[in-house]
XYZ file of C-alpha atoms in Angstrom:
623
model
C -38.546 38.698 -84.698
C -40.872 41.692 -84.486
C -39.639 45.238 -84.708
C -41.844 48.314 -84.591
C -41.836 51.929 -83.592
C -44.268 54.471 -82.184
C -46.063 54.904 -85.488
C -44.863 51.463 -86.479
C -42.453 51.668 -89.098
C -41.628 55.124 -89.866
C -39.847 53.101 -90.186
C -39.072 51.945 -89.865
C -35.873 59.508 -96.691
C -36.022 61.393 -99.385
C -36.629 60.424 -103.017
C -33.688 60.090 -105.352
C -35.651 60.203 -108.595
C -38.651 62.500 -108.303
C -36.813 65.589 -107.133
C -38.841 68.224 -108.954
C -41.389 69.950 -106.761
C -44.763 68.424 -107.612
C -48.187 69.388 -106.248
C -48.546 67.664 -102.888
C -52.177 66.816 -102.520
C -52.058 64.862 -99.253
C -53.534 66.841 -96.354
C -55.330 68.834 -99.061
C -58.471 69.015 -96.944
C -56.592 70.481 -93.983
C -57.168 74.194 -93.474
C -54.100 76.398 -93.767
C -53.247 79.444 -91.647
C -55.600 78.114 -88.974
C -54.559 76.610 -85.600
C -55.570 72.933 -85.582
C -55.860 70.471 -82.702
C -54.957 67.517 -84.911
C -53.874 66.321 -88.346
C -54.989 63.443 -90.565
C -53.654 62.220 -93.899
C -57.034 61.734 -95.544
C -60.504 62.804 -94.485
C -61.819 64.218 -91.227
C -60.480 63.754 -87.737
C -62.601 61.464 -85.599
C -62.222 63.552 -82.441
C -63.364 67.195 -82.179
C -61.383 70.005 -80.622
C -63.083 69.597 -77.239
C -62.742 65.808 -76.885
C -61.886 64.570 -73.397
C -60.256 61.210 -74.132
C -59.902 58.578 -76.828
C -62.763 56.066 -76.997
C -60.455 53.136 -76.252
C -59.001 54.809 -73.141
C -60.136 53.919 -69.621
C -60.188 57.126 -67.541
C -61.968 55.450 -64.613
C -59.518 52.556 -64.288
C -57.536 52.362 -61.032
C -53.834 53.135 -60.795
C -51.368 50.753 -59.182
C -49.699 47.382 -59.458
C -46.879 46.049 -61.565
C -46.969 44.806 -65.124
C -44.098 42.353 -65.635
C -43.549 41.049 -69.141
C -41.104 40.370 -71.948
C -42.063 42.736 -74.793
C -43.027 41.208 -78.147
C -42.147 44.410 -80.029
C -39.320 46.906 -79.986
C -37.796 49.720 -82.031
C -34.632 51.649 -82.931
C -31.588 50.027 -81.261
C -33.657 48.095 -78.722
C -33.273 44.391 -77.977
C -35.643 42.075 -76.070
C -32.780 39.801 -75.014
C -30.278 42.089 -73.306
C -29.267 45.729 -72.947
C -26.098 47.703 -72.340
C -27.273 51.299 -72.800
C -30.252 53.468 -71.873
C -29.813 55.643 -74.967
C -32.398 54.356 -77.443
C -32.159 57.246 -79.919
C -28.578 56.600 -81.014
C -27.466 53.684 -83.177
C -24.905 52.580 -80.589
C -25.456 49.669 -78.234
C -28.542 47.688 -77.267
C -31.244 49.578 -75.365
C -34.172 48.105 -73.425
C -37.611 48.215 -75.050
C -40.061 50.914 -73.906
C -37.482 53.602 -73.204
C -39.731 55.748 -75.400
C -42.296 55.796 -72.557
C -39.973 58.233 -70.791
C -40.237 60.867 -73.524
C -43.020 63.043 -74.874
C -43.577 64.067 -78.488
C -45.235 67.044 -80.144
C -48.360 65.043 -80.931
C -49.805 61.581 -80.240
C -51.331 58.990 -82.549
C -54.915 57.809 -82.183
C -54.981 53.998 -82.248
C -58.567 53.847 -83.491
C -57.803 55.882 -86.633
C -55.396 54.855 -89.386
C -53.504 58.120 -89.729
C -54.556 60.807 -87.232
C -52.480 62.613 -84.617
C -53.540 65.050 -81.880
C -51.708 67.613 -79.767
C -49.593 66.482 -76.820
C -46.760 68.939 -76.114
C -48.164 71.009 -78.957
C -51.547 72.560 -78.236
C -52.104 73.492 -81.879
C -50.394 73.229 -85.257
C -50.802 75.695 -88.129
C -50.058 74.654 -91.713
C -48.657 77.273 -94.079
C -50.369 78.052 -97.376
C -47.669 76.260 -99.378
C -47.782 73.355 -96.894
C -44.033 73.500 -96.440
C -44.133 74.896 -92.881
C -45.807 73.737 -89.683
C -45.970 76.085 -86.718
C -46.603 74.493 -83.315
C -47.896 76.418 -80.315
C -46.660 74.609 -77.231
C -48.369 74.057 -73.913
C -46.666 76.267 -71.321
C -47.315 73.659 -68.620
C -45.062 71.062 -70.335
C -42.278 69.944 -67.978
C -39.340 67.590 -67.804
C -39.151 65.177 -64.895
C -36.879 67.518 -62.914
C -39.540 70.246 -63.075
C -37.736 72.367 -65.649
C -39.956 73.839 -68.373
C -40.018 72.280 -71.811
C -39.610 74.969 -74.449
C -39.399 75.322 -78.198
C -35.631 75.628 -77.758
C -35.535 72.063 -76.350
C -37.540 70.775 -79.300
C -35.395 72.624 -81.838
C -32.298 71.147 -80.175
C -33.869 67.675 -80.241
C -34.764 67.745 -83.936
C -31.432 69.285 -84.960
C -29.535 66.656 -82.969
C -31.580 63.750 -84.303
C -31.242 65.077 -87.849
C -27.447 64.800 -87.563
C -26.772 62.103 -84.992
C -29.970 60.157 -84.387
C -30.751 56.543 -85.092
C -31.254 56.119 -88.862
C -34.952 55.399 -88.408
C -35.278 58.939 -87.040
C -32.496 60.652 -88.947
C -33.816 59.618 -92.372
C -37.255 60.999 -91.576
C -35.770 64.469 -91.177
C -33.828 64.514 -94.452
C -36.099 67.039 -96.156
C -36.469 69.310 -93.125
C -34.790 72.611 -94.058
C -35.384 74.750 -90.972
C -36.057 74.025 -87.315
C -36.698 77.329 -85.557
C -37.718 78.222 -82.003
C -39.518 81.521 -82.622
C -40.008 82.024 -78.887
C -40.269 79.780 -75.831
C -43.632 78.380 -76.896
C -43.574 78.577 -80.690
C -41.758 76.113 -82.967
C -41.647 76.277 -86.756
C -40.631 73.304 -88.902
C -39.999 74.042 -92.574
C -39.447 71.446 -95.293
C -37.600 71.776 -98.591
C -40.720 71.226 -100.696
C -39.568 67.759 -101.765
C -41.174 66.129 -98.756
C -44.398 64.226 -98.441
C -47.056 66.247 -96.613
C -47.781 63.130 -94.569
C -44.197 63.036 -93.292
C -45.264 65.424 -90.541
C -47.519 62.704 -89.108
C -44.549 60.408 -88.473
C -42.284 63.212 -87.304
C -44.667 64.927 -84.877
C -45.717 61.637 -83.264
C -42.315 59.914 -83.181
C -39.533 62.400 -82.499
C -38.630 62.449 -78.783
C -38.193 65.767 -76.991
C -34.843 65.990 -75.246
C -33.640 68.467 -72.649
C -31.147 70.882 -74.217
C -29.727 71.782 -70.807
C -29.261 68.162 -69.762
C -27.396 67.223 -72.942
C -25.218 70.335 -72.810
C -22.827 68.417 -70.567
C -23.311 64.993 -72.206
C -22.515 63.274 -75.485
C -25.815 62.512 -77.221
C -24.330 59.579 -79.171
C -22.753 57.915 -76.146
C -23.748 54.433 -75.090
C -24.527 55.075 -71.423
C -26.371 53.578 -68.487
C -27.150 56.964 -66.978
C -30.960 57.366 -66.974
C -31.812 60.245 -69.321
C -33.887 63.201 -68.229
C -37.280 62.626 -69.774
C -40.757 64.093 -69.733
C -43.098 61.150 -70.366
C -45.535 59.192 -68.240
C -42.735 56.934 -66.932
C -39.142 57.342 -65.775
C -36.366 54.782 -65.410
C -36.440 52.996 -62.043
C -34.438 49.939 -60.968
C -31.898 48.710 -63.500
C -30.076 45.364 -63.570
C -27.893 45.641 -66.663
C -28.753 43.005 -69.245
C -31.262 41.335 -66.917
C -34.147 43.656 -66.150
C -35.432 47.199 -65.961
C -38.353 48.885 -64.222
C -40.157 51.990 -65.414
C -41.873 53.960 -62.646
C -45.059 55.910 -63.278
C -44.566 59.643 -62.801
C -47.206 60.621 -60.242
C -47.203 64.296 -61.158
C -46.846 63.736 -64.922
C -47.677 67.090 -66.441
C -49.847 65.676 -69.286
C -51.817 63.075 -67.338
C -55.150 64.905 -67.777
C -54.734 65.882 -71.422
C -57.187 64.216 -73.825
C -54.422 62.219 -75.534
C -53.107 60.823 -72.214
C -56.189 60.558 -70.034
C -57.151 56.966 -69.341
C -53.738 55.422 -70.033
C -50.587 54.517 -68.060
C -52.308 52.774 -65.153
C -49.495 50.601 -63.755
C -47.235 52.019 -61.056
C -44.392 49.955 -62.485
C -43.699 48.365 -65.828
C -41.117 45.657 -65.318
C -39.258 44.079 -68.217
C -37.308 40.860 -67.783
C -34.694 39.822 -70.331
C -34.145 36.280 -71.556
C -31.683 35.050 -74.152
C -34.087 32.386 -75.354
C -37.820 31.811 -75.309
C -37.871 28.671 -73.180
C -36.469 30.342 -70.029
C -38.953 33.168 -70.605
C -41.791 30.648 -70.806
C -40.636 28.954 -67.594
C -40.577 32.325 -65.822
C -44.124 32.961 -67.025
C -45.304 29.573 -65.736
C -43.848 30.421 -62.318
C -45.600 33.780 -62.248
C -42.400 35.817 -62.419
C -43.727 37.563 -65.512
C -47.462 38.110 -65.938
C -48.159 38.509 -69.654
C -46.672 37.098 -72.834
C -47.413 36.984 -76.511
C -46.723 33.478 -77.711
C -44.697 33.368 -80.923
C -44.171 29.604 -81.174
C -47.054 27.491 -82.441
C -45.749 24.294 -80.848
C -45.624 25.934 -77.437
C -49.111 27.430 -77.814
C -50.663 24.092 -78.805
C -48.761 21.609 -76.653
C -47.246 23.333 -73.599
C -50.000 25.442 -72.058
C -51.048 22.604 -69.786
C -49.286 23.589 -66.562
C -51.130 23.811 -63.208
C -51.955 27.547 -63.352
C -53.730 26.983 -66.683
C -55.701 24.061 -65.303
C -56.622 26.158 -62.252
C -57.708 29.021 -64.561
C -55.266 31.370 -62.889
C -53.635 31.813 -66.282
C -55.804 32.459 -69.335
C -55.170 31.959 -73.033
C -56.764 34.432 -75.440
C -56.607 35.295 -79.101
C -56.880 39.023 -79.790
C -57.481 40.289 -83.301
C -54.481 41.601 -85.178
C -54.113 45.227 -86.139
C -55.593 46.622 -89.353
C -52.229 47.564 -90.750
C -49.732 46.057 -93.189
C -47.765 43.168 -91.781
C -44.497 41.934 -93.196
C -42.625 38.817 -92.149
C -39.885 37.794 -94.515
C -36.287 36.812 -95.075
C -33.952 39.566 -96.243
C -31.296 38.349 -98.700
C -28.290 40.655 -98.585
C -27.560 41.943 -102.089
C -24.481 43.780 -100.892
C -22.931 40.342 -101.359
C -22.311 39.573 -105.001
C -23.700 36.038 -105.035
C -27.195 37.271 -104.094
C -27.600 40.123 -106.580
C -29.276 38.026 -109.266
C -33.023 37.656 -108.553
C -32.854 34.095 -109.892
C -30.599 33.164 -106.982
C -33.072 34.659 -104.522
C -35.945 32.795 -106.209
C -33.983 29.550 -105.956
C -33.486 30.134 -102.241
C -37.218 30.753 -101.798
C -38.112 27.497 -103.578
C -36.234 25.508 -100.932
C -38.609 26.500 -98.144
C -41.485 24.018 -97.875
C -44.216 25.947 -96.091
C -46.842 23.230 -96.491
C -44.642 20.651 -94.738
C -43.649 23.180 -92.070
C -47.264 24.205 -91.469
C -48.329 20.603 -90.909
C -45.345 19.300 -88.948
C -44.014 22.314 -87.041
C -46.701 25.018 -87.017
C -49.728 22.885 -86.052
C -51.758 24.697 -88.704
C -51.493 27.993 -86.788
C -50.010 30.220 -89.507
C -50.825 31.447 -93.003
C -48.430 31.614 -95.955
C -47.257 35.167 -96.477
C -47.161 36.352 -100.072
C -46.890 40.116 -99.783
C -44.791 42.723 -98.010
C -48.084 44.441 -97.145
C -49.954 41.379 -95.892
C -53.409 41.807 -94.337
C -53.960 45.195 -95.963
C -55.461 46.798 -99.050
C -51.927 47.395 -100.301
C -51.442 43.675 -101.030
C -51.414 43.088 -104.788
C -53.403 40.196 -106.235
C -54.266 38.930 -109.703
C -53.402 41.056 -112.712
C -52.743 44.791 -112.430
C -55.783 47.076 -112.457
C -56.051 49.871 -115.042
C -54.954 52.298 -112.310
C -51.883 50.185 -111.562
C -51.014 49.846 -115.240
C -51.163 53.621 -115.627
C -48.597 53.967 -112.818
C -46.375 51.271 -114.340
C -46.449 52.520 -117.930
C -43.790 55.288 -117.640
C -41.353 52.673 -116.296
C -42.256 49.871 -118.725
C -38.800 49.576 -120.279
C -37.197 49.330 -116.809
C -39.613 46.871 -115.226
C -39.290 43.083 -115.264
C -41.819 41.527 -117.604
C -43.312 39.432 -114.802
C -44.798 42.476 -113.095
C -47.415 42.885 -115.843
C -48.947 39.469 -115.193
C -50.425 37.832 -112.112
C -48.924 38.984 -108.806
C -46.088 36.665 -107.801
C -47.201 33.876 -105.493
C -44.777 31.648 -103.615
C -44.640 28.263 -105.260
C -46.722 25.747 -103.261
C -45.160 22.396 -102.461
C -46.466 18.845 -102.304
C -45.964 18.932 -98.526
C -43.366 16.180 -98.570
C -40.656 18.383 -97.116
C -38.522 17.952 -100.234
C -40.644 18.785 -103.273
C -38.627 17.509 -106.240
C -40.324 19.821 -108.734
C -39.484 22.944 -106.700
C -35.922 21.824 -105.961
C -35.346 20.925 -109.599
C -36.513 24.406 -110.617
C -34.168 25.926 -108.007
C -31.234 24.091 -109.586
C -32.260 25.388 -113.023
C -32.388 28.961 -111.742
C -28.921 28.757 -110.206
C -27.556 27.403 -113.483
C -29.237 30.213 -115.414
C -27.633 32.692 -113.002
C -24.173 31.420 -113.994
C -23.364 28.982 -111.200
C -21.869 25.612 -112.080
C -21.688 22.241 -110.402
C -18.459 21.224 -108.738
C -19.236 17.822 -107.312
C -22.295 18.273 -105.105
C -21.907 22.042 -104.755
C -22.540 25.119 -106.858
C -19.624 27.454 -107.533
C -19.305 30.729 -109.443
C -17.089 31.317 -112.471
C -14.098 31.919 -110.207
C -14.639 28.604 -108.442
C -15.953 30.169 -105.218
C -18.692 28.112 -103.542
C -22.198 29.527 -103.156
C -22.317 29.939 -99.381
C -25.414 30.989 -97.451
C -25.350 31.588 -93.715
C -28.705 32.049 -91.983
C -28.097 34.336 -88.998
C -30.304 33.753 -85.926
C -30.297 35.004 -82.340
C -32.444 32.374 -80.613
C -32.299 28.591 -80.536
C -36.038 28.326 -81.237
C -35.428 29.226 -84.896
C -33.177 26.192 -85.400
C -36.164 23.872 -85.329
C -38.023 25.754 -88.065
C -35.061 26.719 -90.227
C -33.168 23.404 -90.210
C -35.390 21.704 -92.843
C -35.004 24.825 -95.002
C -31.211 24.632 -94.633
C -31.277 20.926 -95.479
C -33.090 21.621 -98.742
C -30.633 24.372 -99.643
C -27.781 21.948 -99.040
C -29.533 19.278 -101.095
C -29.481 21.431 -104.240
C -25.821 22.383 -103.837
C -25.834 25.581 -101.760
C -23.344 25.503 -98.899
C -25.979 26.594 -96.361
C -25.646 26.806 -92.592
C -27.283 28.217 -89.478
C -25.325 30.627 -87.307
C -26.590 31.287 -83.772
C -24.998 34.351 -82.166
C -25.615 36.195 -78.918
C -27.988 39.190 -78.948
C -25.252 41.829 -78.821
C -23.387 40.306 -81.743
C -26.627 39.875 -83.678
C -27.454 43.560 -83.262
C -23.998 44.630 -84.398
C -24.100 42.406 -87.440
C -27.507 43.746 -88.447
C -26.343 47.332 -87.987
C -23.311 46.655 -90.200
C -25.275 44.501 -92.704
C -22.873 41.660 -91.934
C -25.068 38.702 -92.879
C -26.244 36.630 -95.839
C -29.878 36.149 -94.865
C -31.976 37.064 -91.809
C -35.619 36.769 -90.786
C -37.442 39.993 -89.878
C -41.031 40.876 -88.960
C -42.536 44.360 -89.157
C -45.855 46.021 -88.553
C -46.123 49.021 -90.865
C -48.112 52.210 -90.527
C -51.719 51.971 -91.778
C -50.882 54.888 -94.088
C -47.231 54.515 -95.107
C -45.413 57.705 -96.062
C -42.716 58.198 -98.655
C -40.205 58.837 -95.889
C -41.054 55.663 -93.984
C -40.981 53.476 -97.091
C -37.602 54.841 -98.136
C -36.153 53.770 -94.797
C -36.945 50.173 -95.763
C -36.796 50.102 -99.547
C -34.979 53.266 -100.703
C -31.523 53.419 -102.286
C -30.162 55.968 -99.816
C -31.041 53.800 -96.815
C -29.134 50.872 -98.350
C -25.900 52.683 -97.515
C -26.838 53.889 -94.033
C -25.725 51.559 -91.208
C -28.573 50.549 -88.872
C -31.236 51.324 -91.472
C -33.970 48.762 -92.112
C -33.124 48.311 -95.799
C -31.562 44.985 -94.905
C -31.510 43.517 -98.442
C -29.616 46.563 -99.750
C -32.283 47.465 -102.318
C -31.007 50.176 -104.678
C -33.374 50.462 -107.633
C -34.244 53.811 -109.283
C -37.714 52.564 -110.226
C -38.474 51.618 -106.625
C -37.249 55.049 -105.543
C -39.549 56.677 -108.092
C -42.565 54.619 -106.991
C -41.909 55.537 -103.378
C -41.655 59.192 -104.378
C -45.090 58.938 -106.018
C -46.568 58.058 -102.617
C -46.291 61.734 -101.683
C -48.519 62.638 -104.660
C -51.481 60.504 -103.581
C -54.400 62.731 -102.608
C -56.766 59.876 -101.764
C -56.473 56.496 -100.142
C -57.548 54.927 -103.457
C -54.532 56.445 -105.210
C -52.217 55.392 -102.387
C -53.487 51.814 -102.638
C -52.761 51.661 -106.374
C -49.204 52.985 -105.935
C -48.369 50.590 -103.103
C -49.815 47.627 -104.977
C -47.435 48.374 -107.835
C -44.559 48.623 -105.341
C -45.653 45.316 -103.832
C -45.708 43.669 -107.256
C -42.205 44.879 -108.074
C -40.694 43.854 -104.755
C -42.278 40.416 -105.068
C -40.942 39.915 -108.605
C -37.461 41.000 -107.481
C -37.577 38.858 -104.328
C -35.489 41.310 -102.333
C -37.469 40.051 -99.381
C -38.841 36.496 -99.346
C -42.192 36.507 -97.477
C -42.639 33.447 -95.256
C -45.595 33.218 -92.829
C -47.815 35.261 -90.528
C -50.487 34.944 -87.858
C -53.730 36.903 -88.199
C -54.204 37.149 -84.417
C -52.219 37.778 -81.259
C -51.783 34.599 -79.210
C -51.727 35.929 -75.645
C -51.470 34.273 -72.248
C -51.692 36.202 -68.983
C -52.204 35.781 -65.273
C -55.832 36.685 -64.574
C -55.117 39.827 -62.567
C -55.812 42.598 -65.070
C -58.668 44.659 -66.382
C -58.920 45.902 -69.934
C -61.390 47.481 -72.292
C -62.808 45.623 -75.271
C -62.638 45.664 -78.162
C -58.987 46.581 -78.471
C -58.162 49.494 -80.797
C -57.738 48.577 -84.456
C -54.312 50.108 -85.028
C -52.254 49.236 -81.973
C -52.053 46.965 -78.920
C -49.773 48.587 -76.284
C -51.010 46.438 -73.405
C -48.657 48.041 -70.885
C -50.410 51.405 -71.281
C -53.974 50.173 -71.940
C -54.527 47.487 -69.283
C -54.668 47.960 -65.517
C -54.110 46.003 -62.291
C -57.301 44.486 -60.837
C -56.671 43.953 -57.131
C -59.735 41.742 -56.587
C -58.719 39.403 -59.394
C -55.146 39.314 -58.124
C -56.309 38.326 -54.631
C -58.515 35.601 -56.084
C -55.523 33.906 -57.722
C -53.090 34.579 -54.872
C -51.016 37.227 -56.636
C -51.214 39.970 -53.988
């Protein structure tokens, strides 16, 4: 249920309301007309120009071994259950997770800073005086896997192609990019329209893959294909069993292996991903030692099923690792492209039918917390009444805002824990009646006599256990609710085409969200773009205007106030219905790895951070 990207929700682009050029104060402390080794949204960079590696890297760790796992996170068109293409940058097909390891980017994110990036393919970046242009000087040693040089012409081709044909999560980021120019082989200039957020460059420079112009000259970029692409990253595609498994092989002569942003990472010779259509077969494979690491996403399994022999023999360990210091969102998206769900009272009625307290006690073993916000576990989460700073942001929109936003932040109604709270269900019935639905026997119908249907779309059987009581409550109040389990390929297609009533989604957002990334999820333009992450179909001019204001924030304090107002509005509207979250990663692994502690605060890419420990592996019989 988790979906992320390299900067974790670019994500998952341009404002439709605030189109006048306003002073962009983000990156205001960054020197202009000066070559820089890194960029940060607010404040100073942690690492100086001459740094040798990130503090959380392990440059002395050994290379070797295989890391076999089923990834808990993925991005773009990727699926953890199956794959039928190796093209992860197009919207077509289902790609395997971690294809991005095969590609380099202009710059790389630091996982121990909330919003800093440092040069990878780019040695330096120079910001123009008006902050509309960014000129990158490239490293002449940069190479693709076939040994061909990587030039500014390749990068210009990549950005131009992605701007027109890329996956929406990439395409929308480039909306306000006006010019992409290769000035010579090693100089690239990116110029924006002036309507962009200065911080957009952080997402773009650290997320956009660099493709080979020569390689794609004879190939269709948008094609769904199983031909391994020519890459430039630390790994290349190895063995492939379509829909079942894929191996990524470490590139021994990787051109960037000794750069500060890559030194001390990418230790495994092979990263092996196995695909399972459901979680139980994956768990059985883990118990047998066929996969070596897994993040447990089911509380019942974590509490009651980690009692197999390898656990008792301490060959397999259970650990809780702290979660990242970044906004977390886990919620149901109610599709407002469908007429019955456009009234917020209907969405509130749906939310009232979920009994978290009963679910927490009977199904979750007390392992989860109730989610209230779309920016959970962050400073962007609104609480209590609006602050004076928030009220000042809200005031220009007062006549277009729901009255509820000016009071206490919306909190999901608690239940009595019975599983069928009569007070909440009675209120749900009232809301549906207020929204214009009428009783026809035991069911609600609209004015034309059409029943109020609600199909919950799922892709794994494990969700049936948790969602069934929710569905039962919906049925009890007169909604014709049902669960629909589909195979992974069909699920992906239906999400891309917004062909659903309600789905459950989990995201980990950037620690410093940009206007461009927020518009991909909440902006009106994204609502009409297939494969975007605006699953509810939100199209509200006030939300667009609030998102546009994000680009005006010149301090983290201002950004917090703006996003708290956005949080308040989204919670009042109930476009997304927050459900639950876990503060920590529940991880089990075969005791054959080394890793550095503590983990970085803003990311947990185990496959590039950990390493194979041969002595430990021998001790548990895994060599």
